[in-house]
Amino acid sequence: DSGVTQTPKHLITATGQRVTLRCSPRSGDLSVYWYQQSLDQGLQFLIQYYNGEERAKGNILERFSAQQFPDLHSELNLSSLELGDSALYFCASSVGAGLSYEQYFGPGTRLTVT
Amino acid sequence: EDQVTQSPEALRLQEGESSSLNCSYTVSGLRGLFWYRQDPGKGPEFLFTLYSAGEEKEKERLKATLTKKESFLHITAPKPEDSATYLCAVRTVNTDKLIFGTGTRLQVFP
């Protein structure tokens, strides 16, 4: 158990809908990262927050947004969902902002868009 | 463009049959290479970080090595519980993100 929690574990929704994925980092970690893992593209970095502020952005679509709250939990919002958004979404946390800090991954949320 | 390629895509081993997984990279400037293990339906689990050519790290039956072009994950006398997908990722001077390879799916049979 990495100490990172993600909810829900599974999510099934229809095209055009909006969903929110939630992540609680390990105790003491200030950074939260979001990743998308699909069968054809592997693990893709979406966005990073450090202590409530956006720190780095990857291949995140404009339909997707994220935030980190004062209690350090983070939410990833996915809107106008398309079939191609079906994937595993992972959250990771680390104690510091830089990539030299080890990232601990949560168990993921499996999103299925029908 | 920074790129990470892992080979083979899949590897089947008999218990006790040692082998190596490869991670080759083409990047503008390497600032770290990371190995992760991922079990089905779970998040990646950190194994090693390597920073410079010639560096080696070991953990139980696993040993990671790094050259200027590639990294190897050597598995000595594997056991069925070593079955998993092994991912490598790089951090470069140009980016604030980890770039992952697509992984090697390892199956070890008793």
mmCIF file with all atom_site columns, C-alpha atoms in Angstrom:
data_model
loop_
_atom_site.group_PDB
_atom_site.id
_atom_site.type_symbol
_atom_site.label_atom_id
_atom_site.label_alt_id
_atom_site.label_comp_id
_atom_site.label_asym_id
_atom_site.label_entity_id
_atom_site.label_seq_id
_atom_site.pdbx_PDB_ins_code
_atom_site.Cartn_x
_atom_site.Cartn_y
_atom_site.Cartn_z
_atom_site.occupancy
_atom_site.B_iso_or_equiv
_atom_site.pdbx_formal_charge
_atom_site.auth_seq_id
_atom_site.auth_comp_id
_atom_site.auth_asym_id
_atom_site.auth_atom_id
_atom_site.pdbx_PDB_model_num
ATOM 1   C CA . ASP A 1 1   ? 0.000   0.000   0.000   1.00 0.00 ? 1   ASP A CA 1
ATOM 2   C CA . SER A 1 2   ? 1.580   3.274   -1.189  1.00 0.00 ? 2   SER A CA 1
ATOM 3   C CA . GLY A 1 3   ? -0.491  5.492   1.116   1.00 0.00 ? 3   GLY A CA 1
ATOM 4   C CA . VAL A 1 4   ? -2.060  7.315   -1.850  1.00 0.00 ? 4   VAL A CA 1
ATOM 5   C CA . THR A 1 5   ? -5.818  6.848   -2.121  1.00 0.00 ? 5   THR A CA 1
ATOM 6   C CA . GLN A 1 6   ? -8.008  7.342   -5.168  1.00 0.00 ? 6   GLN A CA 1
ATOM 7   C CA . THR A 1 7   ? -11.769 7.277   -5.538  1.00 0.00 ? 7   THR A CA 1
ATOM 8   C CA . PRO A 1 8   ? -13.766 5.916   -7.163  1.00 0.00 ? 8   PRO A CA 1
ATOM 9   C CA . LYS A 1 9   ? -12.064 2.683   -8.183  1.00 0.00 ? 9   LYS A CA 1
ATOM 10  C CA . HIS A 1 10  ? -14.288 2.246   -11.236 1.00 0.00 ? 10  HIS A CA 1
ATOM 11  C CA . LEU A 1 11  ? -16.431 4.712   -13.143 1.00 0.00 ? 11  LEU A CA 1
ATOM 12  C CA . ILE A 1 12  ? -18.723 4.006   -16.072 1.00 0.00 ? 12  ILE A CA 1
ATOM 13  C CA . THR A 1 13  ? -20.323 6.941   -17.821 1.00 0.00 ? 13  THR A CA 1
ATOM 14  C CA . ALA A 1 14  ? -21.657 8.026   -21.191 1.00 0.00 ? 14  ALA A CA 1
ATOM 15  C CA . THR A 1 15  ? -20.142 10.206  -23.875 1.00 0.00 ? 15  THR A CA 1
ATOM 16  C CA . GLY A 1 16  ? -20.637 13.916  -23.270 1.00 0.00 ? 16  GLY A CA 1
ATOM 17  C CA . GLN A 1 17  ? -20.779 13.555  -19.503 1.00 0.00 ? 17  GLN A CA 1
ATOM 18  C CA . ARG A 1 18  ? -18.522 15.071  -16.854 1.00 0.00 ? 18  ARG A CA 1
ATOM 19  C CA . VAL A 1 19  ? -16.784 13.188  -14.029 1.00 0.00 ? 19  VAL A CA 1
ATOM 20  C CA . THR A 1 20  ? -14.535 14.033  -11.094 1.00 0.00 ? 20  THR A CA 1
ATOM 21  C CA . LEU A 1 21  ? -11.729 11.808  -9.887  1.00 0.00 ? 21  LEU A CA 1
ATOM 22  C CA . ARG A 1 22  ? -10.336 12.303  -6.412  1.00 0.00 ? 22  ARG A CA 1
ATOM 23  C CA . CYS A 1 23  ? -6.866  11.725  -4.971  1.00 0.00 ? 23  CYS A CA 1
ATOM 24  C CA . SER A 1 24  ? -5.502  11.976  -1.443  1.00 0.00 ? 24  SER A CA 1
ATOM 25  C CA . PRO A 1 25  ? -1.689  12.068  -1.283  1.00 0.00 ? 25  PRO A CA 1
ATOM 26  C CA . ARG A 1 26  ? 0.483   10.335  1.295   1.00 0.00 ? 26  ARG A CA 1
ATOM 27  C CA . SER A 1 27  ? 0.698   12.119  4.596   1.00 0.00 ? 27  SER A CA 1
ATOM 28  C CA . GLY A 1 28  ? 3.361   14.821  4.338   1.00 0.00 ? 28  GLY A CA 1
ATOM 29  C CA . ASP A 1 29  ? 3.536   14.857  0.533   1.00 0.00 ? 29  ASP A CA 1
ATOM 30  C CA . LEU A 1 30  ? 2.971   18.247  -1.073  1.00 0.00 ? 30  LEU A CA 1
ATOM 31  C CA . SER A 1 31  ? 3.105   17.275  -4.758  1.00 0.00 ? 31  SER A CA 1
ATOM 32  C CA . VAL A 1 32  ? 0.344   15.533  -6.655  1.00 0.00 ? 32  VAL A CA 1
ATOM 33  C CA . TYR A 1 33  ? 0.715   14.230  -10.208 1.00 0.00 ? 33  TYR A CA 1
ATOM 34  C CA . TRP A 1 34  ? -2.006  12.946  -12.526 1.00 0.00 ? 34  TRP A CA 1
ATOM 35  C CA . TYR A 1 35  ? -1.332  10.338  -15.223 1.00 0.00 ? 35  TYR A CA 1
ATOM 36  C CA . GLN A 1 36  ? -3.439  8.635   -17.868 1.00 0.00 ? 36  GLN A CA 1
ATOM 37  C CA . GLN A 1 37  ? -2.676  5.047   -18.882 1.00 0.00 ? 37  GLN A CA 1
ATOM 38  C CA . SER A 1 38  ? -4.260  3.572   -21.962 1.00 0.00 ? 38  SER A CA 1
ATOM 39  C CA . LEU A 1 39  ? -3.418  0.343   -23.770 1.00 0.00 ? 39  LEU A CA 1
ATOM 40  C CA . ASP A 1 40  ? -2.013  2.026   -26.850 1.00 0.00 ? 40  ASP A CA 1
ATOM 41  C CA . GLN A 1 41  ? -0.210  4.998   -25.306 1.00 0.00 ? 41  GLN A CA 1
ATOM 42  C CA . GLY A 1 42  ? 1.230   3.815   -22.038 1.00 0.00 ? 42  GLY A CA 1
ATOM 43  C CA . LEU A 1 43  ? 1.539   6.088   -19.035 1.00 0.00 ? 43  LEU A CA 1
ATOM 44  C CA . GLN A 1 44  ? 1.171   9.765   -19.955 1.00 0.00 ? 44  GLN A CA 1
ATOM 45  C CA . PHE A 1 45  ? 1.774   12.651  -17.578 1.00 0.00 ? 45  PHE A CA 1
ATOM 46  C CA . LEU A 1 46  ? -1.136  15.071  -17.393 1.00 0.00 ? 46  LEU A CA 1
ATOM 47  C CA . ILE A 1 47  ? -0.460  17.680  -14.732 1.00 0.00 ? 47  ILE A CA 1
ATOM 48  C CA . GLN A 1 48  ? 1.340   18.348  -11.431 1.00 0.00 ? 48  GLN A CA 1
ATOM 49  C CA . TYR A 1 49  ? 0.350   20.458  -8.437  1.00 0.00 ? 49  TYR A CA 1
ATOM 50  C CA . TYR A 1 50  ? 2.646   21.456  -5.622  1.00 0.00 ? 50  TYR A CA 1
ATOM 51  C CA . ASN A 1 51  ? 1.200   22.846  -2.401  1.00 0.00 ? 51  ASN A CA 1
ATOM 52  C CA . GLY A 1 52  ? -1.923  24.081  -4.159  1.00 0.00 ? 52  GLY A CA 1
ATOM 53  C CA . GLU A 1 53  ? -0.273  25.608  -7.205  1.00 0.00 ? 53  GLU A CA 1
ATOM 54  C CA . GLU A 1 54  ? 0.014   24.188  -10.708 1.00 0.00 ? 54  GLU A CA 1
ATOM 55  C CA . ARG A 1 55  ? 3.672   23.350  -11.310 1.00 0.00 ? 55  ARG A CA 1
ATOM 56  C CA . ALA A 1 56  ? 3.930   21.427  -14.561 1.00 0.00 ? 56  ALA A CA 1
ATOM 57  C CA . LYS A 1 57  ? 1.643   20.533  -17.407 1.00 0.00 ? 57  LYS A CA 1
ATOM 58  C CA . GLY A 1 58  ? 1.841   17.606  -19.773 1.00 0.00 ? 58  GLY A CA 1
ATOM 59  C CA . ASN A 1 59  ? -0.477  16.292  -22.430 1.00 0.00 ? 59  ASN A CA 1
ATOM 60  C CA . ILE A 1 60  ? -3.644  17.410  -20.729 1.00 0.00 ? 60  ILE A CA 1
ATOM 61  C CA . LEU A 1 61  ? -6.624  18.167  -22.941 1.00 0.00 ? 61  LEU A CA 1
ATOM 62  C CA . GLU A 1 62  ? -8.526  21.441  -22.582 1.00 0.00 ? 62  GLU A CA 1
ATOM 63  C CA . ARG A 1 63  ? -11.603 19.392  -21.601 1.00 0.00 ? 63  ARG A CA 1
ATOM 64  C CA . PHE A 1 64  ? -9.680  18.240  -18.525 1.00 0.00 ? 64  PHE A CA 1
ATOM 65  C CA . SER A 1 65  ? -8.843  20.343  -15.495 1.00 0.00 ? 65  SER A CA 1
ATOM 66  C CA . ALA A 1 66  ? -7.443  19.740  -12.052 1.00 0.00 ? 66  ALA A CA 1
ATOM 67  C CA . GLN A 1 67  ? -6.955  21.468  -8.750  1.00 0.00 ? 67  GLN A CA 1
ATOM 68  C CA . GLN A 1 68  ? -5.317  20.877  -5.404  1.00 0.00 ? 68  GLN A CA 1
ATOM 69  C CA . PHE A 1 69  ? -7.129  21.981  -2.291  1.00 0.00 ? 69  PHE A CA 1
ATOM 70  C CA . PRO A 1 70  ? -5.742  23.446  0.980   1.00 0.00 ? 70  PRO A CA 1
ATOM 71  C CA . ASP A 1 71  ? -5.871  19.996  2.595   1.00 0.00 ? 71  ASP A CA 1
ATOM 72  C CA . LEU A 1 72  ? -3.679  18.843  -0.340  1.00 0.00 ? 72  LEU A CA 1
ATOM 73  C CA . HIS A 1 73  ? -6.160  16.436  -1.855  1.00 0.00 ? 73  HIS A CA 1
ATOM 74  C CA . SER A 1 74  ? -6.594  16.842  -5.586  1.00 0.00 ? 74  SER A CA 1
ATOM 75  C CA . GLU A 1 75  ? -9.395  16.420  -8.076  1.00 0.00 ? 75  GLU A CA 1
ATOM 76  C CA . LEU A 1 76  ? -9.215  15.768  -11.803 1.00 0.00 ? 76  LEU A CA 1
ATOM 77  C CA . ASN A 1 77  ? -12.275 16.911  -13.744 1.00 0.00 ? 77  ASN A CA 1
ATOM 78  C CA . LEU A 1 78  ? -12.981 15.373  -17.125 1.00 0.00 ? 78  LEU A CA 1
ATOM 79  C CA . SER A 1 79  ? -15.747 16.908  -19.219 1.00 0.00 ? 79  SER A CA 1
ATOM 80  C CA . SER A 1 80  ? -17.421 16.344  -22.596 1.00 0.00 ? 80  SER A CA 1
ATOM 81  C CA . LEU A 1 81  ? -16.190 12.781  -22.353 1.00 0.00 ? 81  LEU A CA 1
ATOM 82  C CA . GLU A 1 82  ? -15.335 10.833  -25.486 1.00 0.00 ? 82  GLU A CA 1
ATOM 83  C CA . LEU A 1 83  ? -14.877 7.110   -26.021 1.00 0.00 ? 83  LEU A CA 1
ATOM 84  C CA . GLY A 1 84  ? -11.126 7.677   -26.299 1.00 0.00 ? 84  GLY A CA 1
ATOM 85  C CA . ASP A 1 85  ? -10.987 8.989   -22.741 1.00 0.00 ? 85  ASP A CA 1
ATOM 86  C CA . SER A 1 86  ? -11.533 5.465   -21.440 1.00 0.00 ? 86  SER A CA 1
ATOM 87  C CA . ALA A 1 87  ? -8.363  4.649   -19.535 1.00 0.00 ? 87  ALA A CA 1
ATOM 88  C CA . LEU A 1 88  ? -6.816  4.142   -16.139 1.00 0.00 ? 88  LEU A CA 1
ATOM 89  C CA . TYR A 1 89  ? -6.149  7.416   -14.337 1.00 0.00 ? 89  TYR A CA 1
ATOM 90  C CA . PHE A 1 90  ? -3.425  7.392   -11.721 1.00 0.00 ? 90  PHE A CA 1
ATOM 91  C CA . CYS A 1 91  ? -2.512  9.906   -9.119  1.00 0.00 ? 91  CYS A CA 1
ATOM 92  C CA . ALA A 1 92  ? 0.971   9.969   -7.602  1.00 0.00 ? 92  ALA A CA 1
ATOM 93  C CA . SER A 1 93  ? 2.424   12.025  -4.787  1.00 0.00 ? 93  SER A CA 1
ATOM 94  C CA . SER A 1 94  ? 5.874   13.051  -3.648  1.00 0.00 ? 94  SER A CA 1
ATOM 95  C CA . VAL A 1 95  ? 7.237   15.063  -0.785  1.00 0.00 ? 95  VAL A CA 1
ATOM 96  C CA . GLY A 1 96  ? 8.879   17.727  -2.939  1.00 0.00 ? 96  GLY A CA 1
ATOM 97  C CA . ALA A 1 97  ? 8.275   19.559  -6.157  1.00 0.00 ? 97  ALA A CA 1
ATOM 98  C CA . GLY A 1 98  ? 11.120  18.229  -8.293  1.00 0.00 ? 98  GLY A CA 1
ATOM 99  C CA . LEU A 1 99  ? 11.323  14.979  -10.174 1.00 0.00 ? 99  LEU A CA 1
ATOM 100 C CA . SER A 1 100 ? 14.237  13.759  -8.065  1.00 0.00 ? 100 SER A CA 1
ATOM 101 C CA . TYR A 1 101 ? 11.702  12.965  -5.365  1.00 0.00 ? 101 TYR A CA 1
ATOM 102 C CA . GLU A 1 102 ? 10.267  9.452   -5.520  1.00 0.00 ? 102 GLU A CA 1
ATOM 103 C CA . GLN A 1 103 ? 6.676   9.317   -6.737  1.00 0.00 ? 103 GLN A CA 1
ATOM 104 C CA . TYR A 1 104 ? 4.224   7.017   -4.987  1.00 0.00 ? 104 TYR A CA 1
ATOM 105 C CA . PHE A 1 105 ? 1.290   5.924   -7.126  1.00 0.00 ? 105 PHE A CA 1
ATOM 106 C CA . GLY A 1 106 ? -2.262  5.291   -6.052  1.00 0.00 ? 106 GLY A CA 1
ATOM 107 C CA . PRO A 1 107 ? -4.325  2.268   -7.160  1.00 0.00 ? 107 PRO A CA 1
ATOM 108 C CA . GLY A 1 108 ? -5.954  4.196   -10.005 1.00 0.00 ? 108 GLY A CA 1
ATOM 109 C CA . THR A 1 109 ? -9.469  4.916   -11.261 1.00 0.00 ? 109 THR A CA 1
ATOM 110 C CA . ARG A 1 110 ? -10.648 2.898   -14.235 1.00 0.00 ? 110 ARG A CA 1
ATOM 111 C CA . LEU A 1 111 ? -12.850 5.104   -16.412 1.00 0.00 ? 111 LEU A CA 1
ATOM 112 C CA . THR A 1 112 ? -15.072 3.539   -19.045 1.00 0.00 ? 112 THR A CA 1
ATOM 113 C CA . VAL A 1 113 ? -16.915 5.846   -21.413 1.00 0.00 ? 113 VAL A CA 1
ATOM 114 C CA . THR A 1 114 ? -19.745 4.182   -23.345 1.00 0.00 ? 114 THR A CA 1
ATOM 115 C CA . GLU B 2 1   ? 12.029  14.564  -29.552 1.00 0.00 ? 1   GLU B CA 1
ATOM 116 C CA . ASP B 2 2   ? 12.748  12.728  -26.306 1.00 0.00 ? 2   ASP B CA 1
ATOM 117 C CA . GLN B 2 3   ? 11.888  9.052   -26.597 1.00 0.00 ? 3   GLN B CA 1
ATOM 118 C CA . VAL B 2 4   ? 11.962  5.907   -24.466 1.00 0.00 ? 4   VAL B CA 1
ATOM 119 C CA . THR B 2 5   ? 11.729  2.400   -25.956 1.00 0.00 ? 5   THR B CA 1
ATOM 120 C CA . GLN B 2 6   ? 11.459  -0.817  -23.970 1.00 0.00 ? 6   GLN B CA 1
ATOM 121 C CA . SER B 2 7   ? 12.134  -4.301  -25.238 1.00 0.00 ? 7   SER B CA 1
ATOM 122 C CA . PRO B 2 8   ? 10.967  -6.941  -25.417 1.00 0.00 ? 8   PRO B CA 1
ATOM 123 C CA . GLU B 2 9   ? 7.260   -6.121  -25.138 1.00 0.00 ? 9   GLU B CA 1
ATOM 124 C CA . ALA B 2 10  ? 6.686   -9.437  -23.414 1.00 0.00 ? 10  ALA B CA 1
ATOM 125 C CA . LEU B 2 11  ? 8.978   -12.037 -21.876 1.00 0.00 ? 11  LEU B CA 1
ATOM 126 C CA . ARG B 2 12  ? 8.177   -15.514 -20.610 1.00 0.00 ? 12  ARG B CA 1
ATOM 127 C CA . LEU B 2 13  ? 10.710  -17.166 -18.321 1.00 0.00 ? 13  LEU B CA 1
ATOM 128 C CA . GLN B 2 14  ? 10.939  -20.406 -16.450 1.00 0.00 ? 14  GLN B CA 1
ATOM 129 C CA . GLU B 2 15  ? 11.477  -20.013 -12.737 1.00 0.00 ? 15  GLU B CA 1
ATOM 130 C CA . GLY B 2 16  ? 15.232  -19.642 -12.165 1.00 0.00 ? 16  GLY B CA 1
ATOM 131 C CA . GLU B 2 17  ? 15.948  -18.583 -15.763 1.00 0.00 ? 17  GLU B CA 1
ATOM 132 C CA . SER B 2 18  ? 17.826  -15.273 -15.562 1.00 0.00 ? 18  SER B CA 1
ATOM 133 C CA . SER B 2 19  ? 17.319  -12.586 -18.202 1.00 0.00 ? 19  SER B CA 1
ATOM 134 C CA . SER B 2 20  ? 17.474  -8.850  -18.890 1.00 0.00 ? 20  SER B CA 1
ATOM 135 C CA . LEU B 2 21  ? 14.969  -6.184  -19.873 1.00 0.00 ? 21  LEU B CA 1
ATOM 136 C CA . ASN B 2 22  ? 16.098  -3.255  -21.979 1.00 0.00 ? 22  ASN B CA 1
ATOM 137 C CA . CYS B 2 23  ? 15.203  0.433   -21.877 1.00 0.00 ? 23  CYS B CA 1
ATOM 138 C CA . SER B 2 24  ? 16.816  2.549   -24.564 1.00 0.00 ? 24  SER B CA 1
ATOM 139 C CA . TYR B 2 25  ? 16.427  6.294   -24.629 1.00 0.00 ? 25  TYR B CA 1
ATOM 140 C CA . THR B 2 26  ? 17.014  9.209   -26.950 1.00 0.00 ? 26  THR B CA 1
ATOM 141 C CA . VAL B 2 27  ? 16.939  12.420  -24.972 1.00 0.00 ? 27  VAL B CA 1
ATOM 142 C CA . SER B 2 28  ? 18.544  15.815  -25.120 1.00 0.00 ? 28  SER B CA 1
ATOM 143 C CA . GLY B 2 29  ? 20.017  15.513  -21.653 1.00 0.00 ? 29  GLY B CA 1
ATOM 144 C CA . LEU B 2 30  ? 19.312  12.817  -19.090 1.00 0.00 ? 30  LEU B CA 1
ATOM 145 C CA . ARG B 2 31  ? 18.653  13.889  -15.524 1.00 0.00 ? 31  ARG B CA 1
ATOM 146 C CA . GLY B 2 32  ? 17.546  10.511  -14.229 1.00 0.00 ? 32  GLY B CA 1
ATOM 147 C CA . LEU B 2 33  ? 16.209  7.118   -15.292 1.00 0.00 ? 33  LEU B CA 1
ATOM 148 C CA . PHE B 2 34  ? 13.563  5.405   -13.199 1.00 0.00 ? 34  PHE B CA 1
ATOM 149 C CA . TRP B 2 35  ? 12.374  1.801   -13.050 1.00 0.00 ? 35  TRP B CA 1
ATOM 150 C CA . TYR B 2 36  ? 8.904   0.883   -11.815 1.00 0.00 ? 36  TYR B CA 1
ATOM 151 C CA . ARG B 2 37  ? 7.054   -2.382  -11.363 1.00 0.00 ? 37  ARG B CA 1
ATOM 152 C CA . GLN B 2 38  ? 3.318   -2.519  -12.122 1.00 0.00 ? 38  GLN B CA 1
ATOM 153 C CA . ASP B 2 39  ? 1.039   -5.393  -11.168 1.00 0.00 ? 39  ASP B CA 1
ATOM 154 C CA . PRO B 2 40  ? -2.253  -5.837  -13.052 1.00 0.00 ? 40  PRO B CA 1
ATOM 155 C CA . GLY B 2 41  ? -4.894  -3.354  -11.917 1.00 0.00 ? 41  GLY B CA 1
ATOM 156 C CA . LYS B 2 42  ? -2.484  -1.511  -9.625  1.00 0.00 ? 42  LYS B CA 1
ATOM 157 C CA . GLY B 2 43  ? -0.385  1.614   -9.724  1.00 0.00 ? 43  GLY B CA 1
ATOM 158 C CA . PRO B 2 44  ? 3.322   1.545   -10.567 1.00 0.00 ? 44  PRO B CA 1
ATOM 159 C CA . GLU B 2 45  ? 5.674   0.813   -7.676  1.00 0.00 ? 45  GLU B CA 1
ATOM 160 C CA . PHE B 2 46  ? 9.048   2.568   -7.582  1.00 0.00 ? 46  PHE B CA 1
ATOM 161 C CA . LEU B 2 47  ? 12.115  0.337   -7.868  1.00 0.00 ? 47  LEU B CA 1
ATOM 162 C CA . PHE B 2 48  ? 15.236  2.350   -8.748  1.00 0.00 ? 48  PHE B CA 1
ATOM 163 C CA . THR B 2 49  ? 16.593  5.700   -9.870  1.00 0.00 ? 49  THR B CA 1
ATOM 164 C CA . LEU B 2 50  ? 19.854  5.902   -11.850 1.00 0.00 ? 50  LEU B CA 1
ATOM 165 C CA . TYR B 2 51  ? 21.556  9.196   -12.599 1.00 0.00 ? 51  TYR B CA 1
ATOM 166 C CA . SER B 2 52  ? 24.808  8.588   -14.432 1.00 0.00 ? 52  SER B CA 1
ATOM 167 C CA . ALA B 2 53  ? 26.392  6.099   -16.815 1.00 0.00 ? 53  ALA B CA 1
ATOM 168 C CA . GLY B 2 54  ? 28.060  3.253   -14.972 1.00 0.00 ? 54  GLY B CA 1
ATOM 169 C CA . GLU B 2 55  ? 25.715  3.455   -12.019 1.00 0.00 ? 55  GLU B CA 1
ATOM 170 C CA . GLU B 2 56  ? 24.204  0.197   -10.734 1.00 0.00 ? 56  GLU B CA 1
ATOM 171 C CA . LYS B 2 57  ? 21.534  -0.505  -8.119  1.00 0.00 ? 57  LYS B CA 1
ATOM 172 C CA . GLU B 2 58  ? 20.294  -3.793  -6.691  1.00 0.00 ? 58  GLU B CA 1
ATOM 173 C CA . LYS B 2 59  ? 17.224  -4.974  -4.856  1.00 0.00 ? 59  LYS B CA 1
ATOM 174 C CA . GLU B 2 60  ? 16.705  -8.651  -4.147  1.00 0.00 ? 60  GLU B CA 1
ATOM 175 C CA . ARG B 2 61  ? 16.768  -10.440 -7.527  1.00 0.00 ? 61  ARG B CA 1
ATOM 176 C CA . LEU B 2 62  ? 16.780  -7.198  -9.531  1.00 0.00 ? 62  LEU B CA 1
ATOM 177 C CA . LYS B 2 63  ? 19.781  -5.189  -10.688 1.00 0.00 ? 63  LYS B CA 1
ATOM 178 C CA . ALA B 2 64  ? 19.529  -2.020  -12.763 1.00 0.00 ? 64  ALA B CA 1
ATOM 179 C CA . THR B 2 65  ? 22.415  -0.638  -14.795 1.00 0.00 ? 65  THR B CA 1
ATOM 180 C CA . LEU B 2 66  ? 22.798  2.501   -16.904 1.00 0.00 ? 66  LEU B CA 1
ATOM 181 C CA . THR B 2 67  ? 24.864  3.428   -19.943 1.00 0.00 ? 67  THR B CA 1
ATOM 182 C CA . LYS B 2 68  ? 24.769  6.581   -22.052 1.00 0.00 ? 68  LYS B CA 1
ATOM 183 C CA . LYS B 2 69  ? 22.135  5.088   -24.356 1.00 0.00 ? 69  LYS B CA 1
ATOM 184 C CA . GLU B 2 70  ? 20.238  2.470   -22.389 1.00 0.00 ? 70  GLU B CA 1
ATOM 185 C CA . SER B 2 71  ? 19.427  0.840   -19.109 1.00 0.00 ? 71  SER B CA 1
ATOM 186 C CA . PHE B 2 72  ? 19.088  -2.833  -18.303 1.00 0.00 ? 72  PHE B CA 1
ATOM 187 C CA . LEU B 2 73  ? 17.038  -4.462  -15.612 1.00 0.00 ? 73  LEU B CA 1
ATOM 188 C CA . HIS B 2 74  ? 18.661  -7.814  -14.884 1.00 0.00 ? 74  HIS B CA 1
ATOM 189 C CA . ILE B 2 75  ? 16.534  -10.445 -13.176 1.00 0.00 ? 75  ILE B CA 1
ATOM 190 C CA . THR B 2 76  ? 18.496  -13.229 -11.534 1.00 0.00 ? 76  THR B CA 1
ATOM 191 C CA . ALA B 2 77  ? 16.810  -16.560 -10.809 1.00 0.00 ? 77  ALA B CA 1
ATOM 192 C CA . PRO B 2 78  ? 13.297  -15.103 -11.107 1.00 0.00 ? 78  PRO B CA 1
ATOM 193 C CA . LYS B 2 79  ? 10.328  -16.447 -9.179  1.00 0.00 ? 79  LYS B CA 1
ATOM 194 C CA . PRO B 2 80  ? 6.648   -16.437 -10.197 1.00 0.00 ? 80  PRO B CA 1
ATOM 195 C CA . GLU B 2 81  ? 6.055   -13.473 -7.869  1.00 0.00 ? 81  GLU B CA 1
ATOM 196 C CA . ASP B 2 82  ? 8.338   -11.387 -10.091 1.00 0.00 ? 82  ASP B CA 1
ATOM 197 C CA . SER B 2 83  ? 5.681   -11.554 -12.805 1.00 0.00 ? 83  SER B CA 1
ATOM 198 C CA . ALA B 2 84  ? 4.593   -7.988  -13.569 1.00 0.00 ? 84  ALA B CA 1
ATOM 199 C CA . THR B 2 85  ? 5.016   -5.211  -16.108 1.00 0.00 ? 85  THR B CA 1
ATOM 200 C CA . TYR B 2 86  ? 8.263   -3.316  -15.698 1.00 0.00 ? 86  TYR B CA 1
ATOM 201 C CA . LEU B 2 87  ? 8.247   0.326   -16.752 1.00 0.00 ? 87  LEU B CA 1
ATOM 202 C CA . CYS B 2 88  ? 11.145  2.660   -17.259 1.00 0.00 ? 88  CYS B CA 1
ATOM 203 C CA . ALA B 2 89  ? 10.898  6.439   -17.359 1.00 0.00 ? 89  ALA B CA 1
ATOM 204 C CA . VAL B 2 90  ? 13.330  9.268   -17.979 1.00 0.00 ? 90  VAL B CA 1
ATOM 205 C CA . ARG B 2 91  ? 13.632  12.781  -16.706 1.00 0.00 ? 91  ARG B CA 1
ATOM 206 C CA . THR B 2 92  ? 15.371  15.194  -19.063 1.00 0.00 ? 92  THR B CA 1
ATOM 207 C CA . VAL B 2 93  ? 16.846  18.672  -18.885 1.00 0.00 ? 93  VAL B CA 1
ATOM 208 C CA . ASN B 2 94  ? 14.077  19.988  -21.138 1.00 0.00 ? 94  ASN B CA 1
ATOM 209 C CA . THR B 2 95  ? 11.028  18.910  -19.237 1.00 0.00 ? 95  THR B CA 1
ATOM 210 C CA . ASP B 2 96  ? 9.380   18.824  -15.855 1.00 0.00 ? 96  ASP B CA 1
ATOM 211 C CA . LYS B 2 97  ? 7.754   15.476  -16.520 1.00 0.00 ? 97  LYS B CA 1
ATOM 212 C CA . LEU B 2 98  ? 8.661   11.812  -16.543 1.00 0.00 ? 98  LEU B CA 1
ATOM 213 C CA . ILE B 2 99  ? 8.521   10.189  -19.982 1.00 0.00 ? 99  ILE B CA 1
ATOM 214 C CA . PHE B 2 100 ? 7.520   6.536   -19.691 1.00 0.00 ? 100 PHE B CA 1
ATOM 215 C CA . GLY B 2 101 ? 8.179   3.620   -21.971 1.00 0.00 ? 101 GLY B CA 1
ATOM 216 C CA . THR B 2 102 ? 5.356   1.221   -22.757 1.00 0.00 ? 102 THR B CA 1
ATOM 217 C CA . GLY B 2 103 ? 6.781   -1.481  -20.529 1.00 0.00 ? 103 GLY B CA 1
ATOM 218 C CA . THR B 2 104 ? 7.880   -5.108  -20.649 1.00 0.00 ? 104 THR B CA 1
ATOM 219 C CA . ARG B 2 105 ? 5.330   -7.643  -19.474 1.00 0.00 ? 105 ARG B CA 1
ATOM 220 C CA . LEU B 2 106 ? 7.222   -10.393 -17.631 1.00 0.00 ? 106 LEU B CA 1
ATOM 221 C CA . GLN B 2 107 ? 5.709   -13.784 -16.861 1.00 0.00 ? 107 GLN B CA 1
ATOM 222 C CA . VAL B 2 108 ? 7.635   -16.287 -14.774 1.00 0.00 ? 108 VAL B CA 1
ATOM 223 C CA . PHE B 2 109 ? 6.345   -19.857 -14.756 1.00 0.00 ? 109 PHE B CA 1
ATOM 224 C CA . PRO B 2 110 ? 7.053   -22.422 -12.035 1.00 0.00 ? 110 PRO B CA 1
#
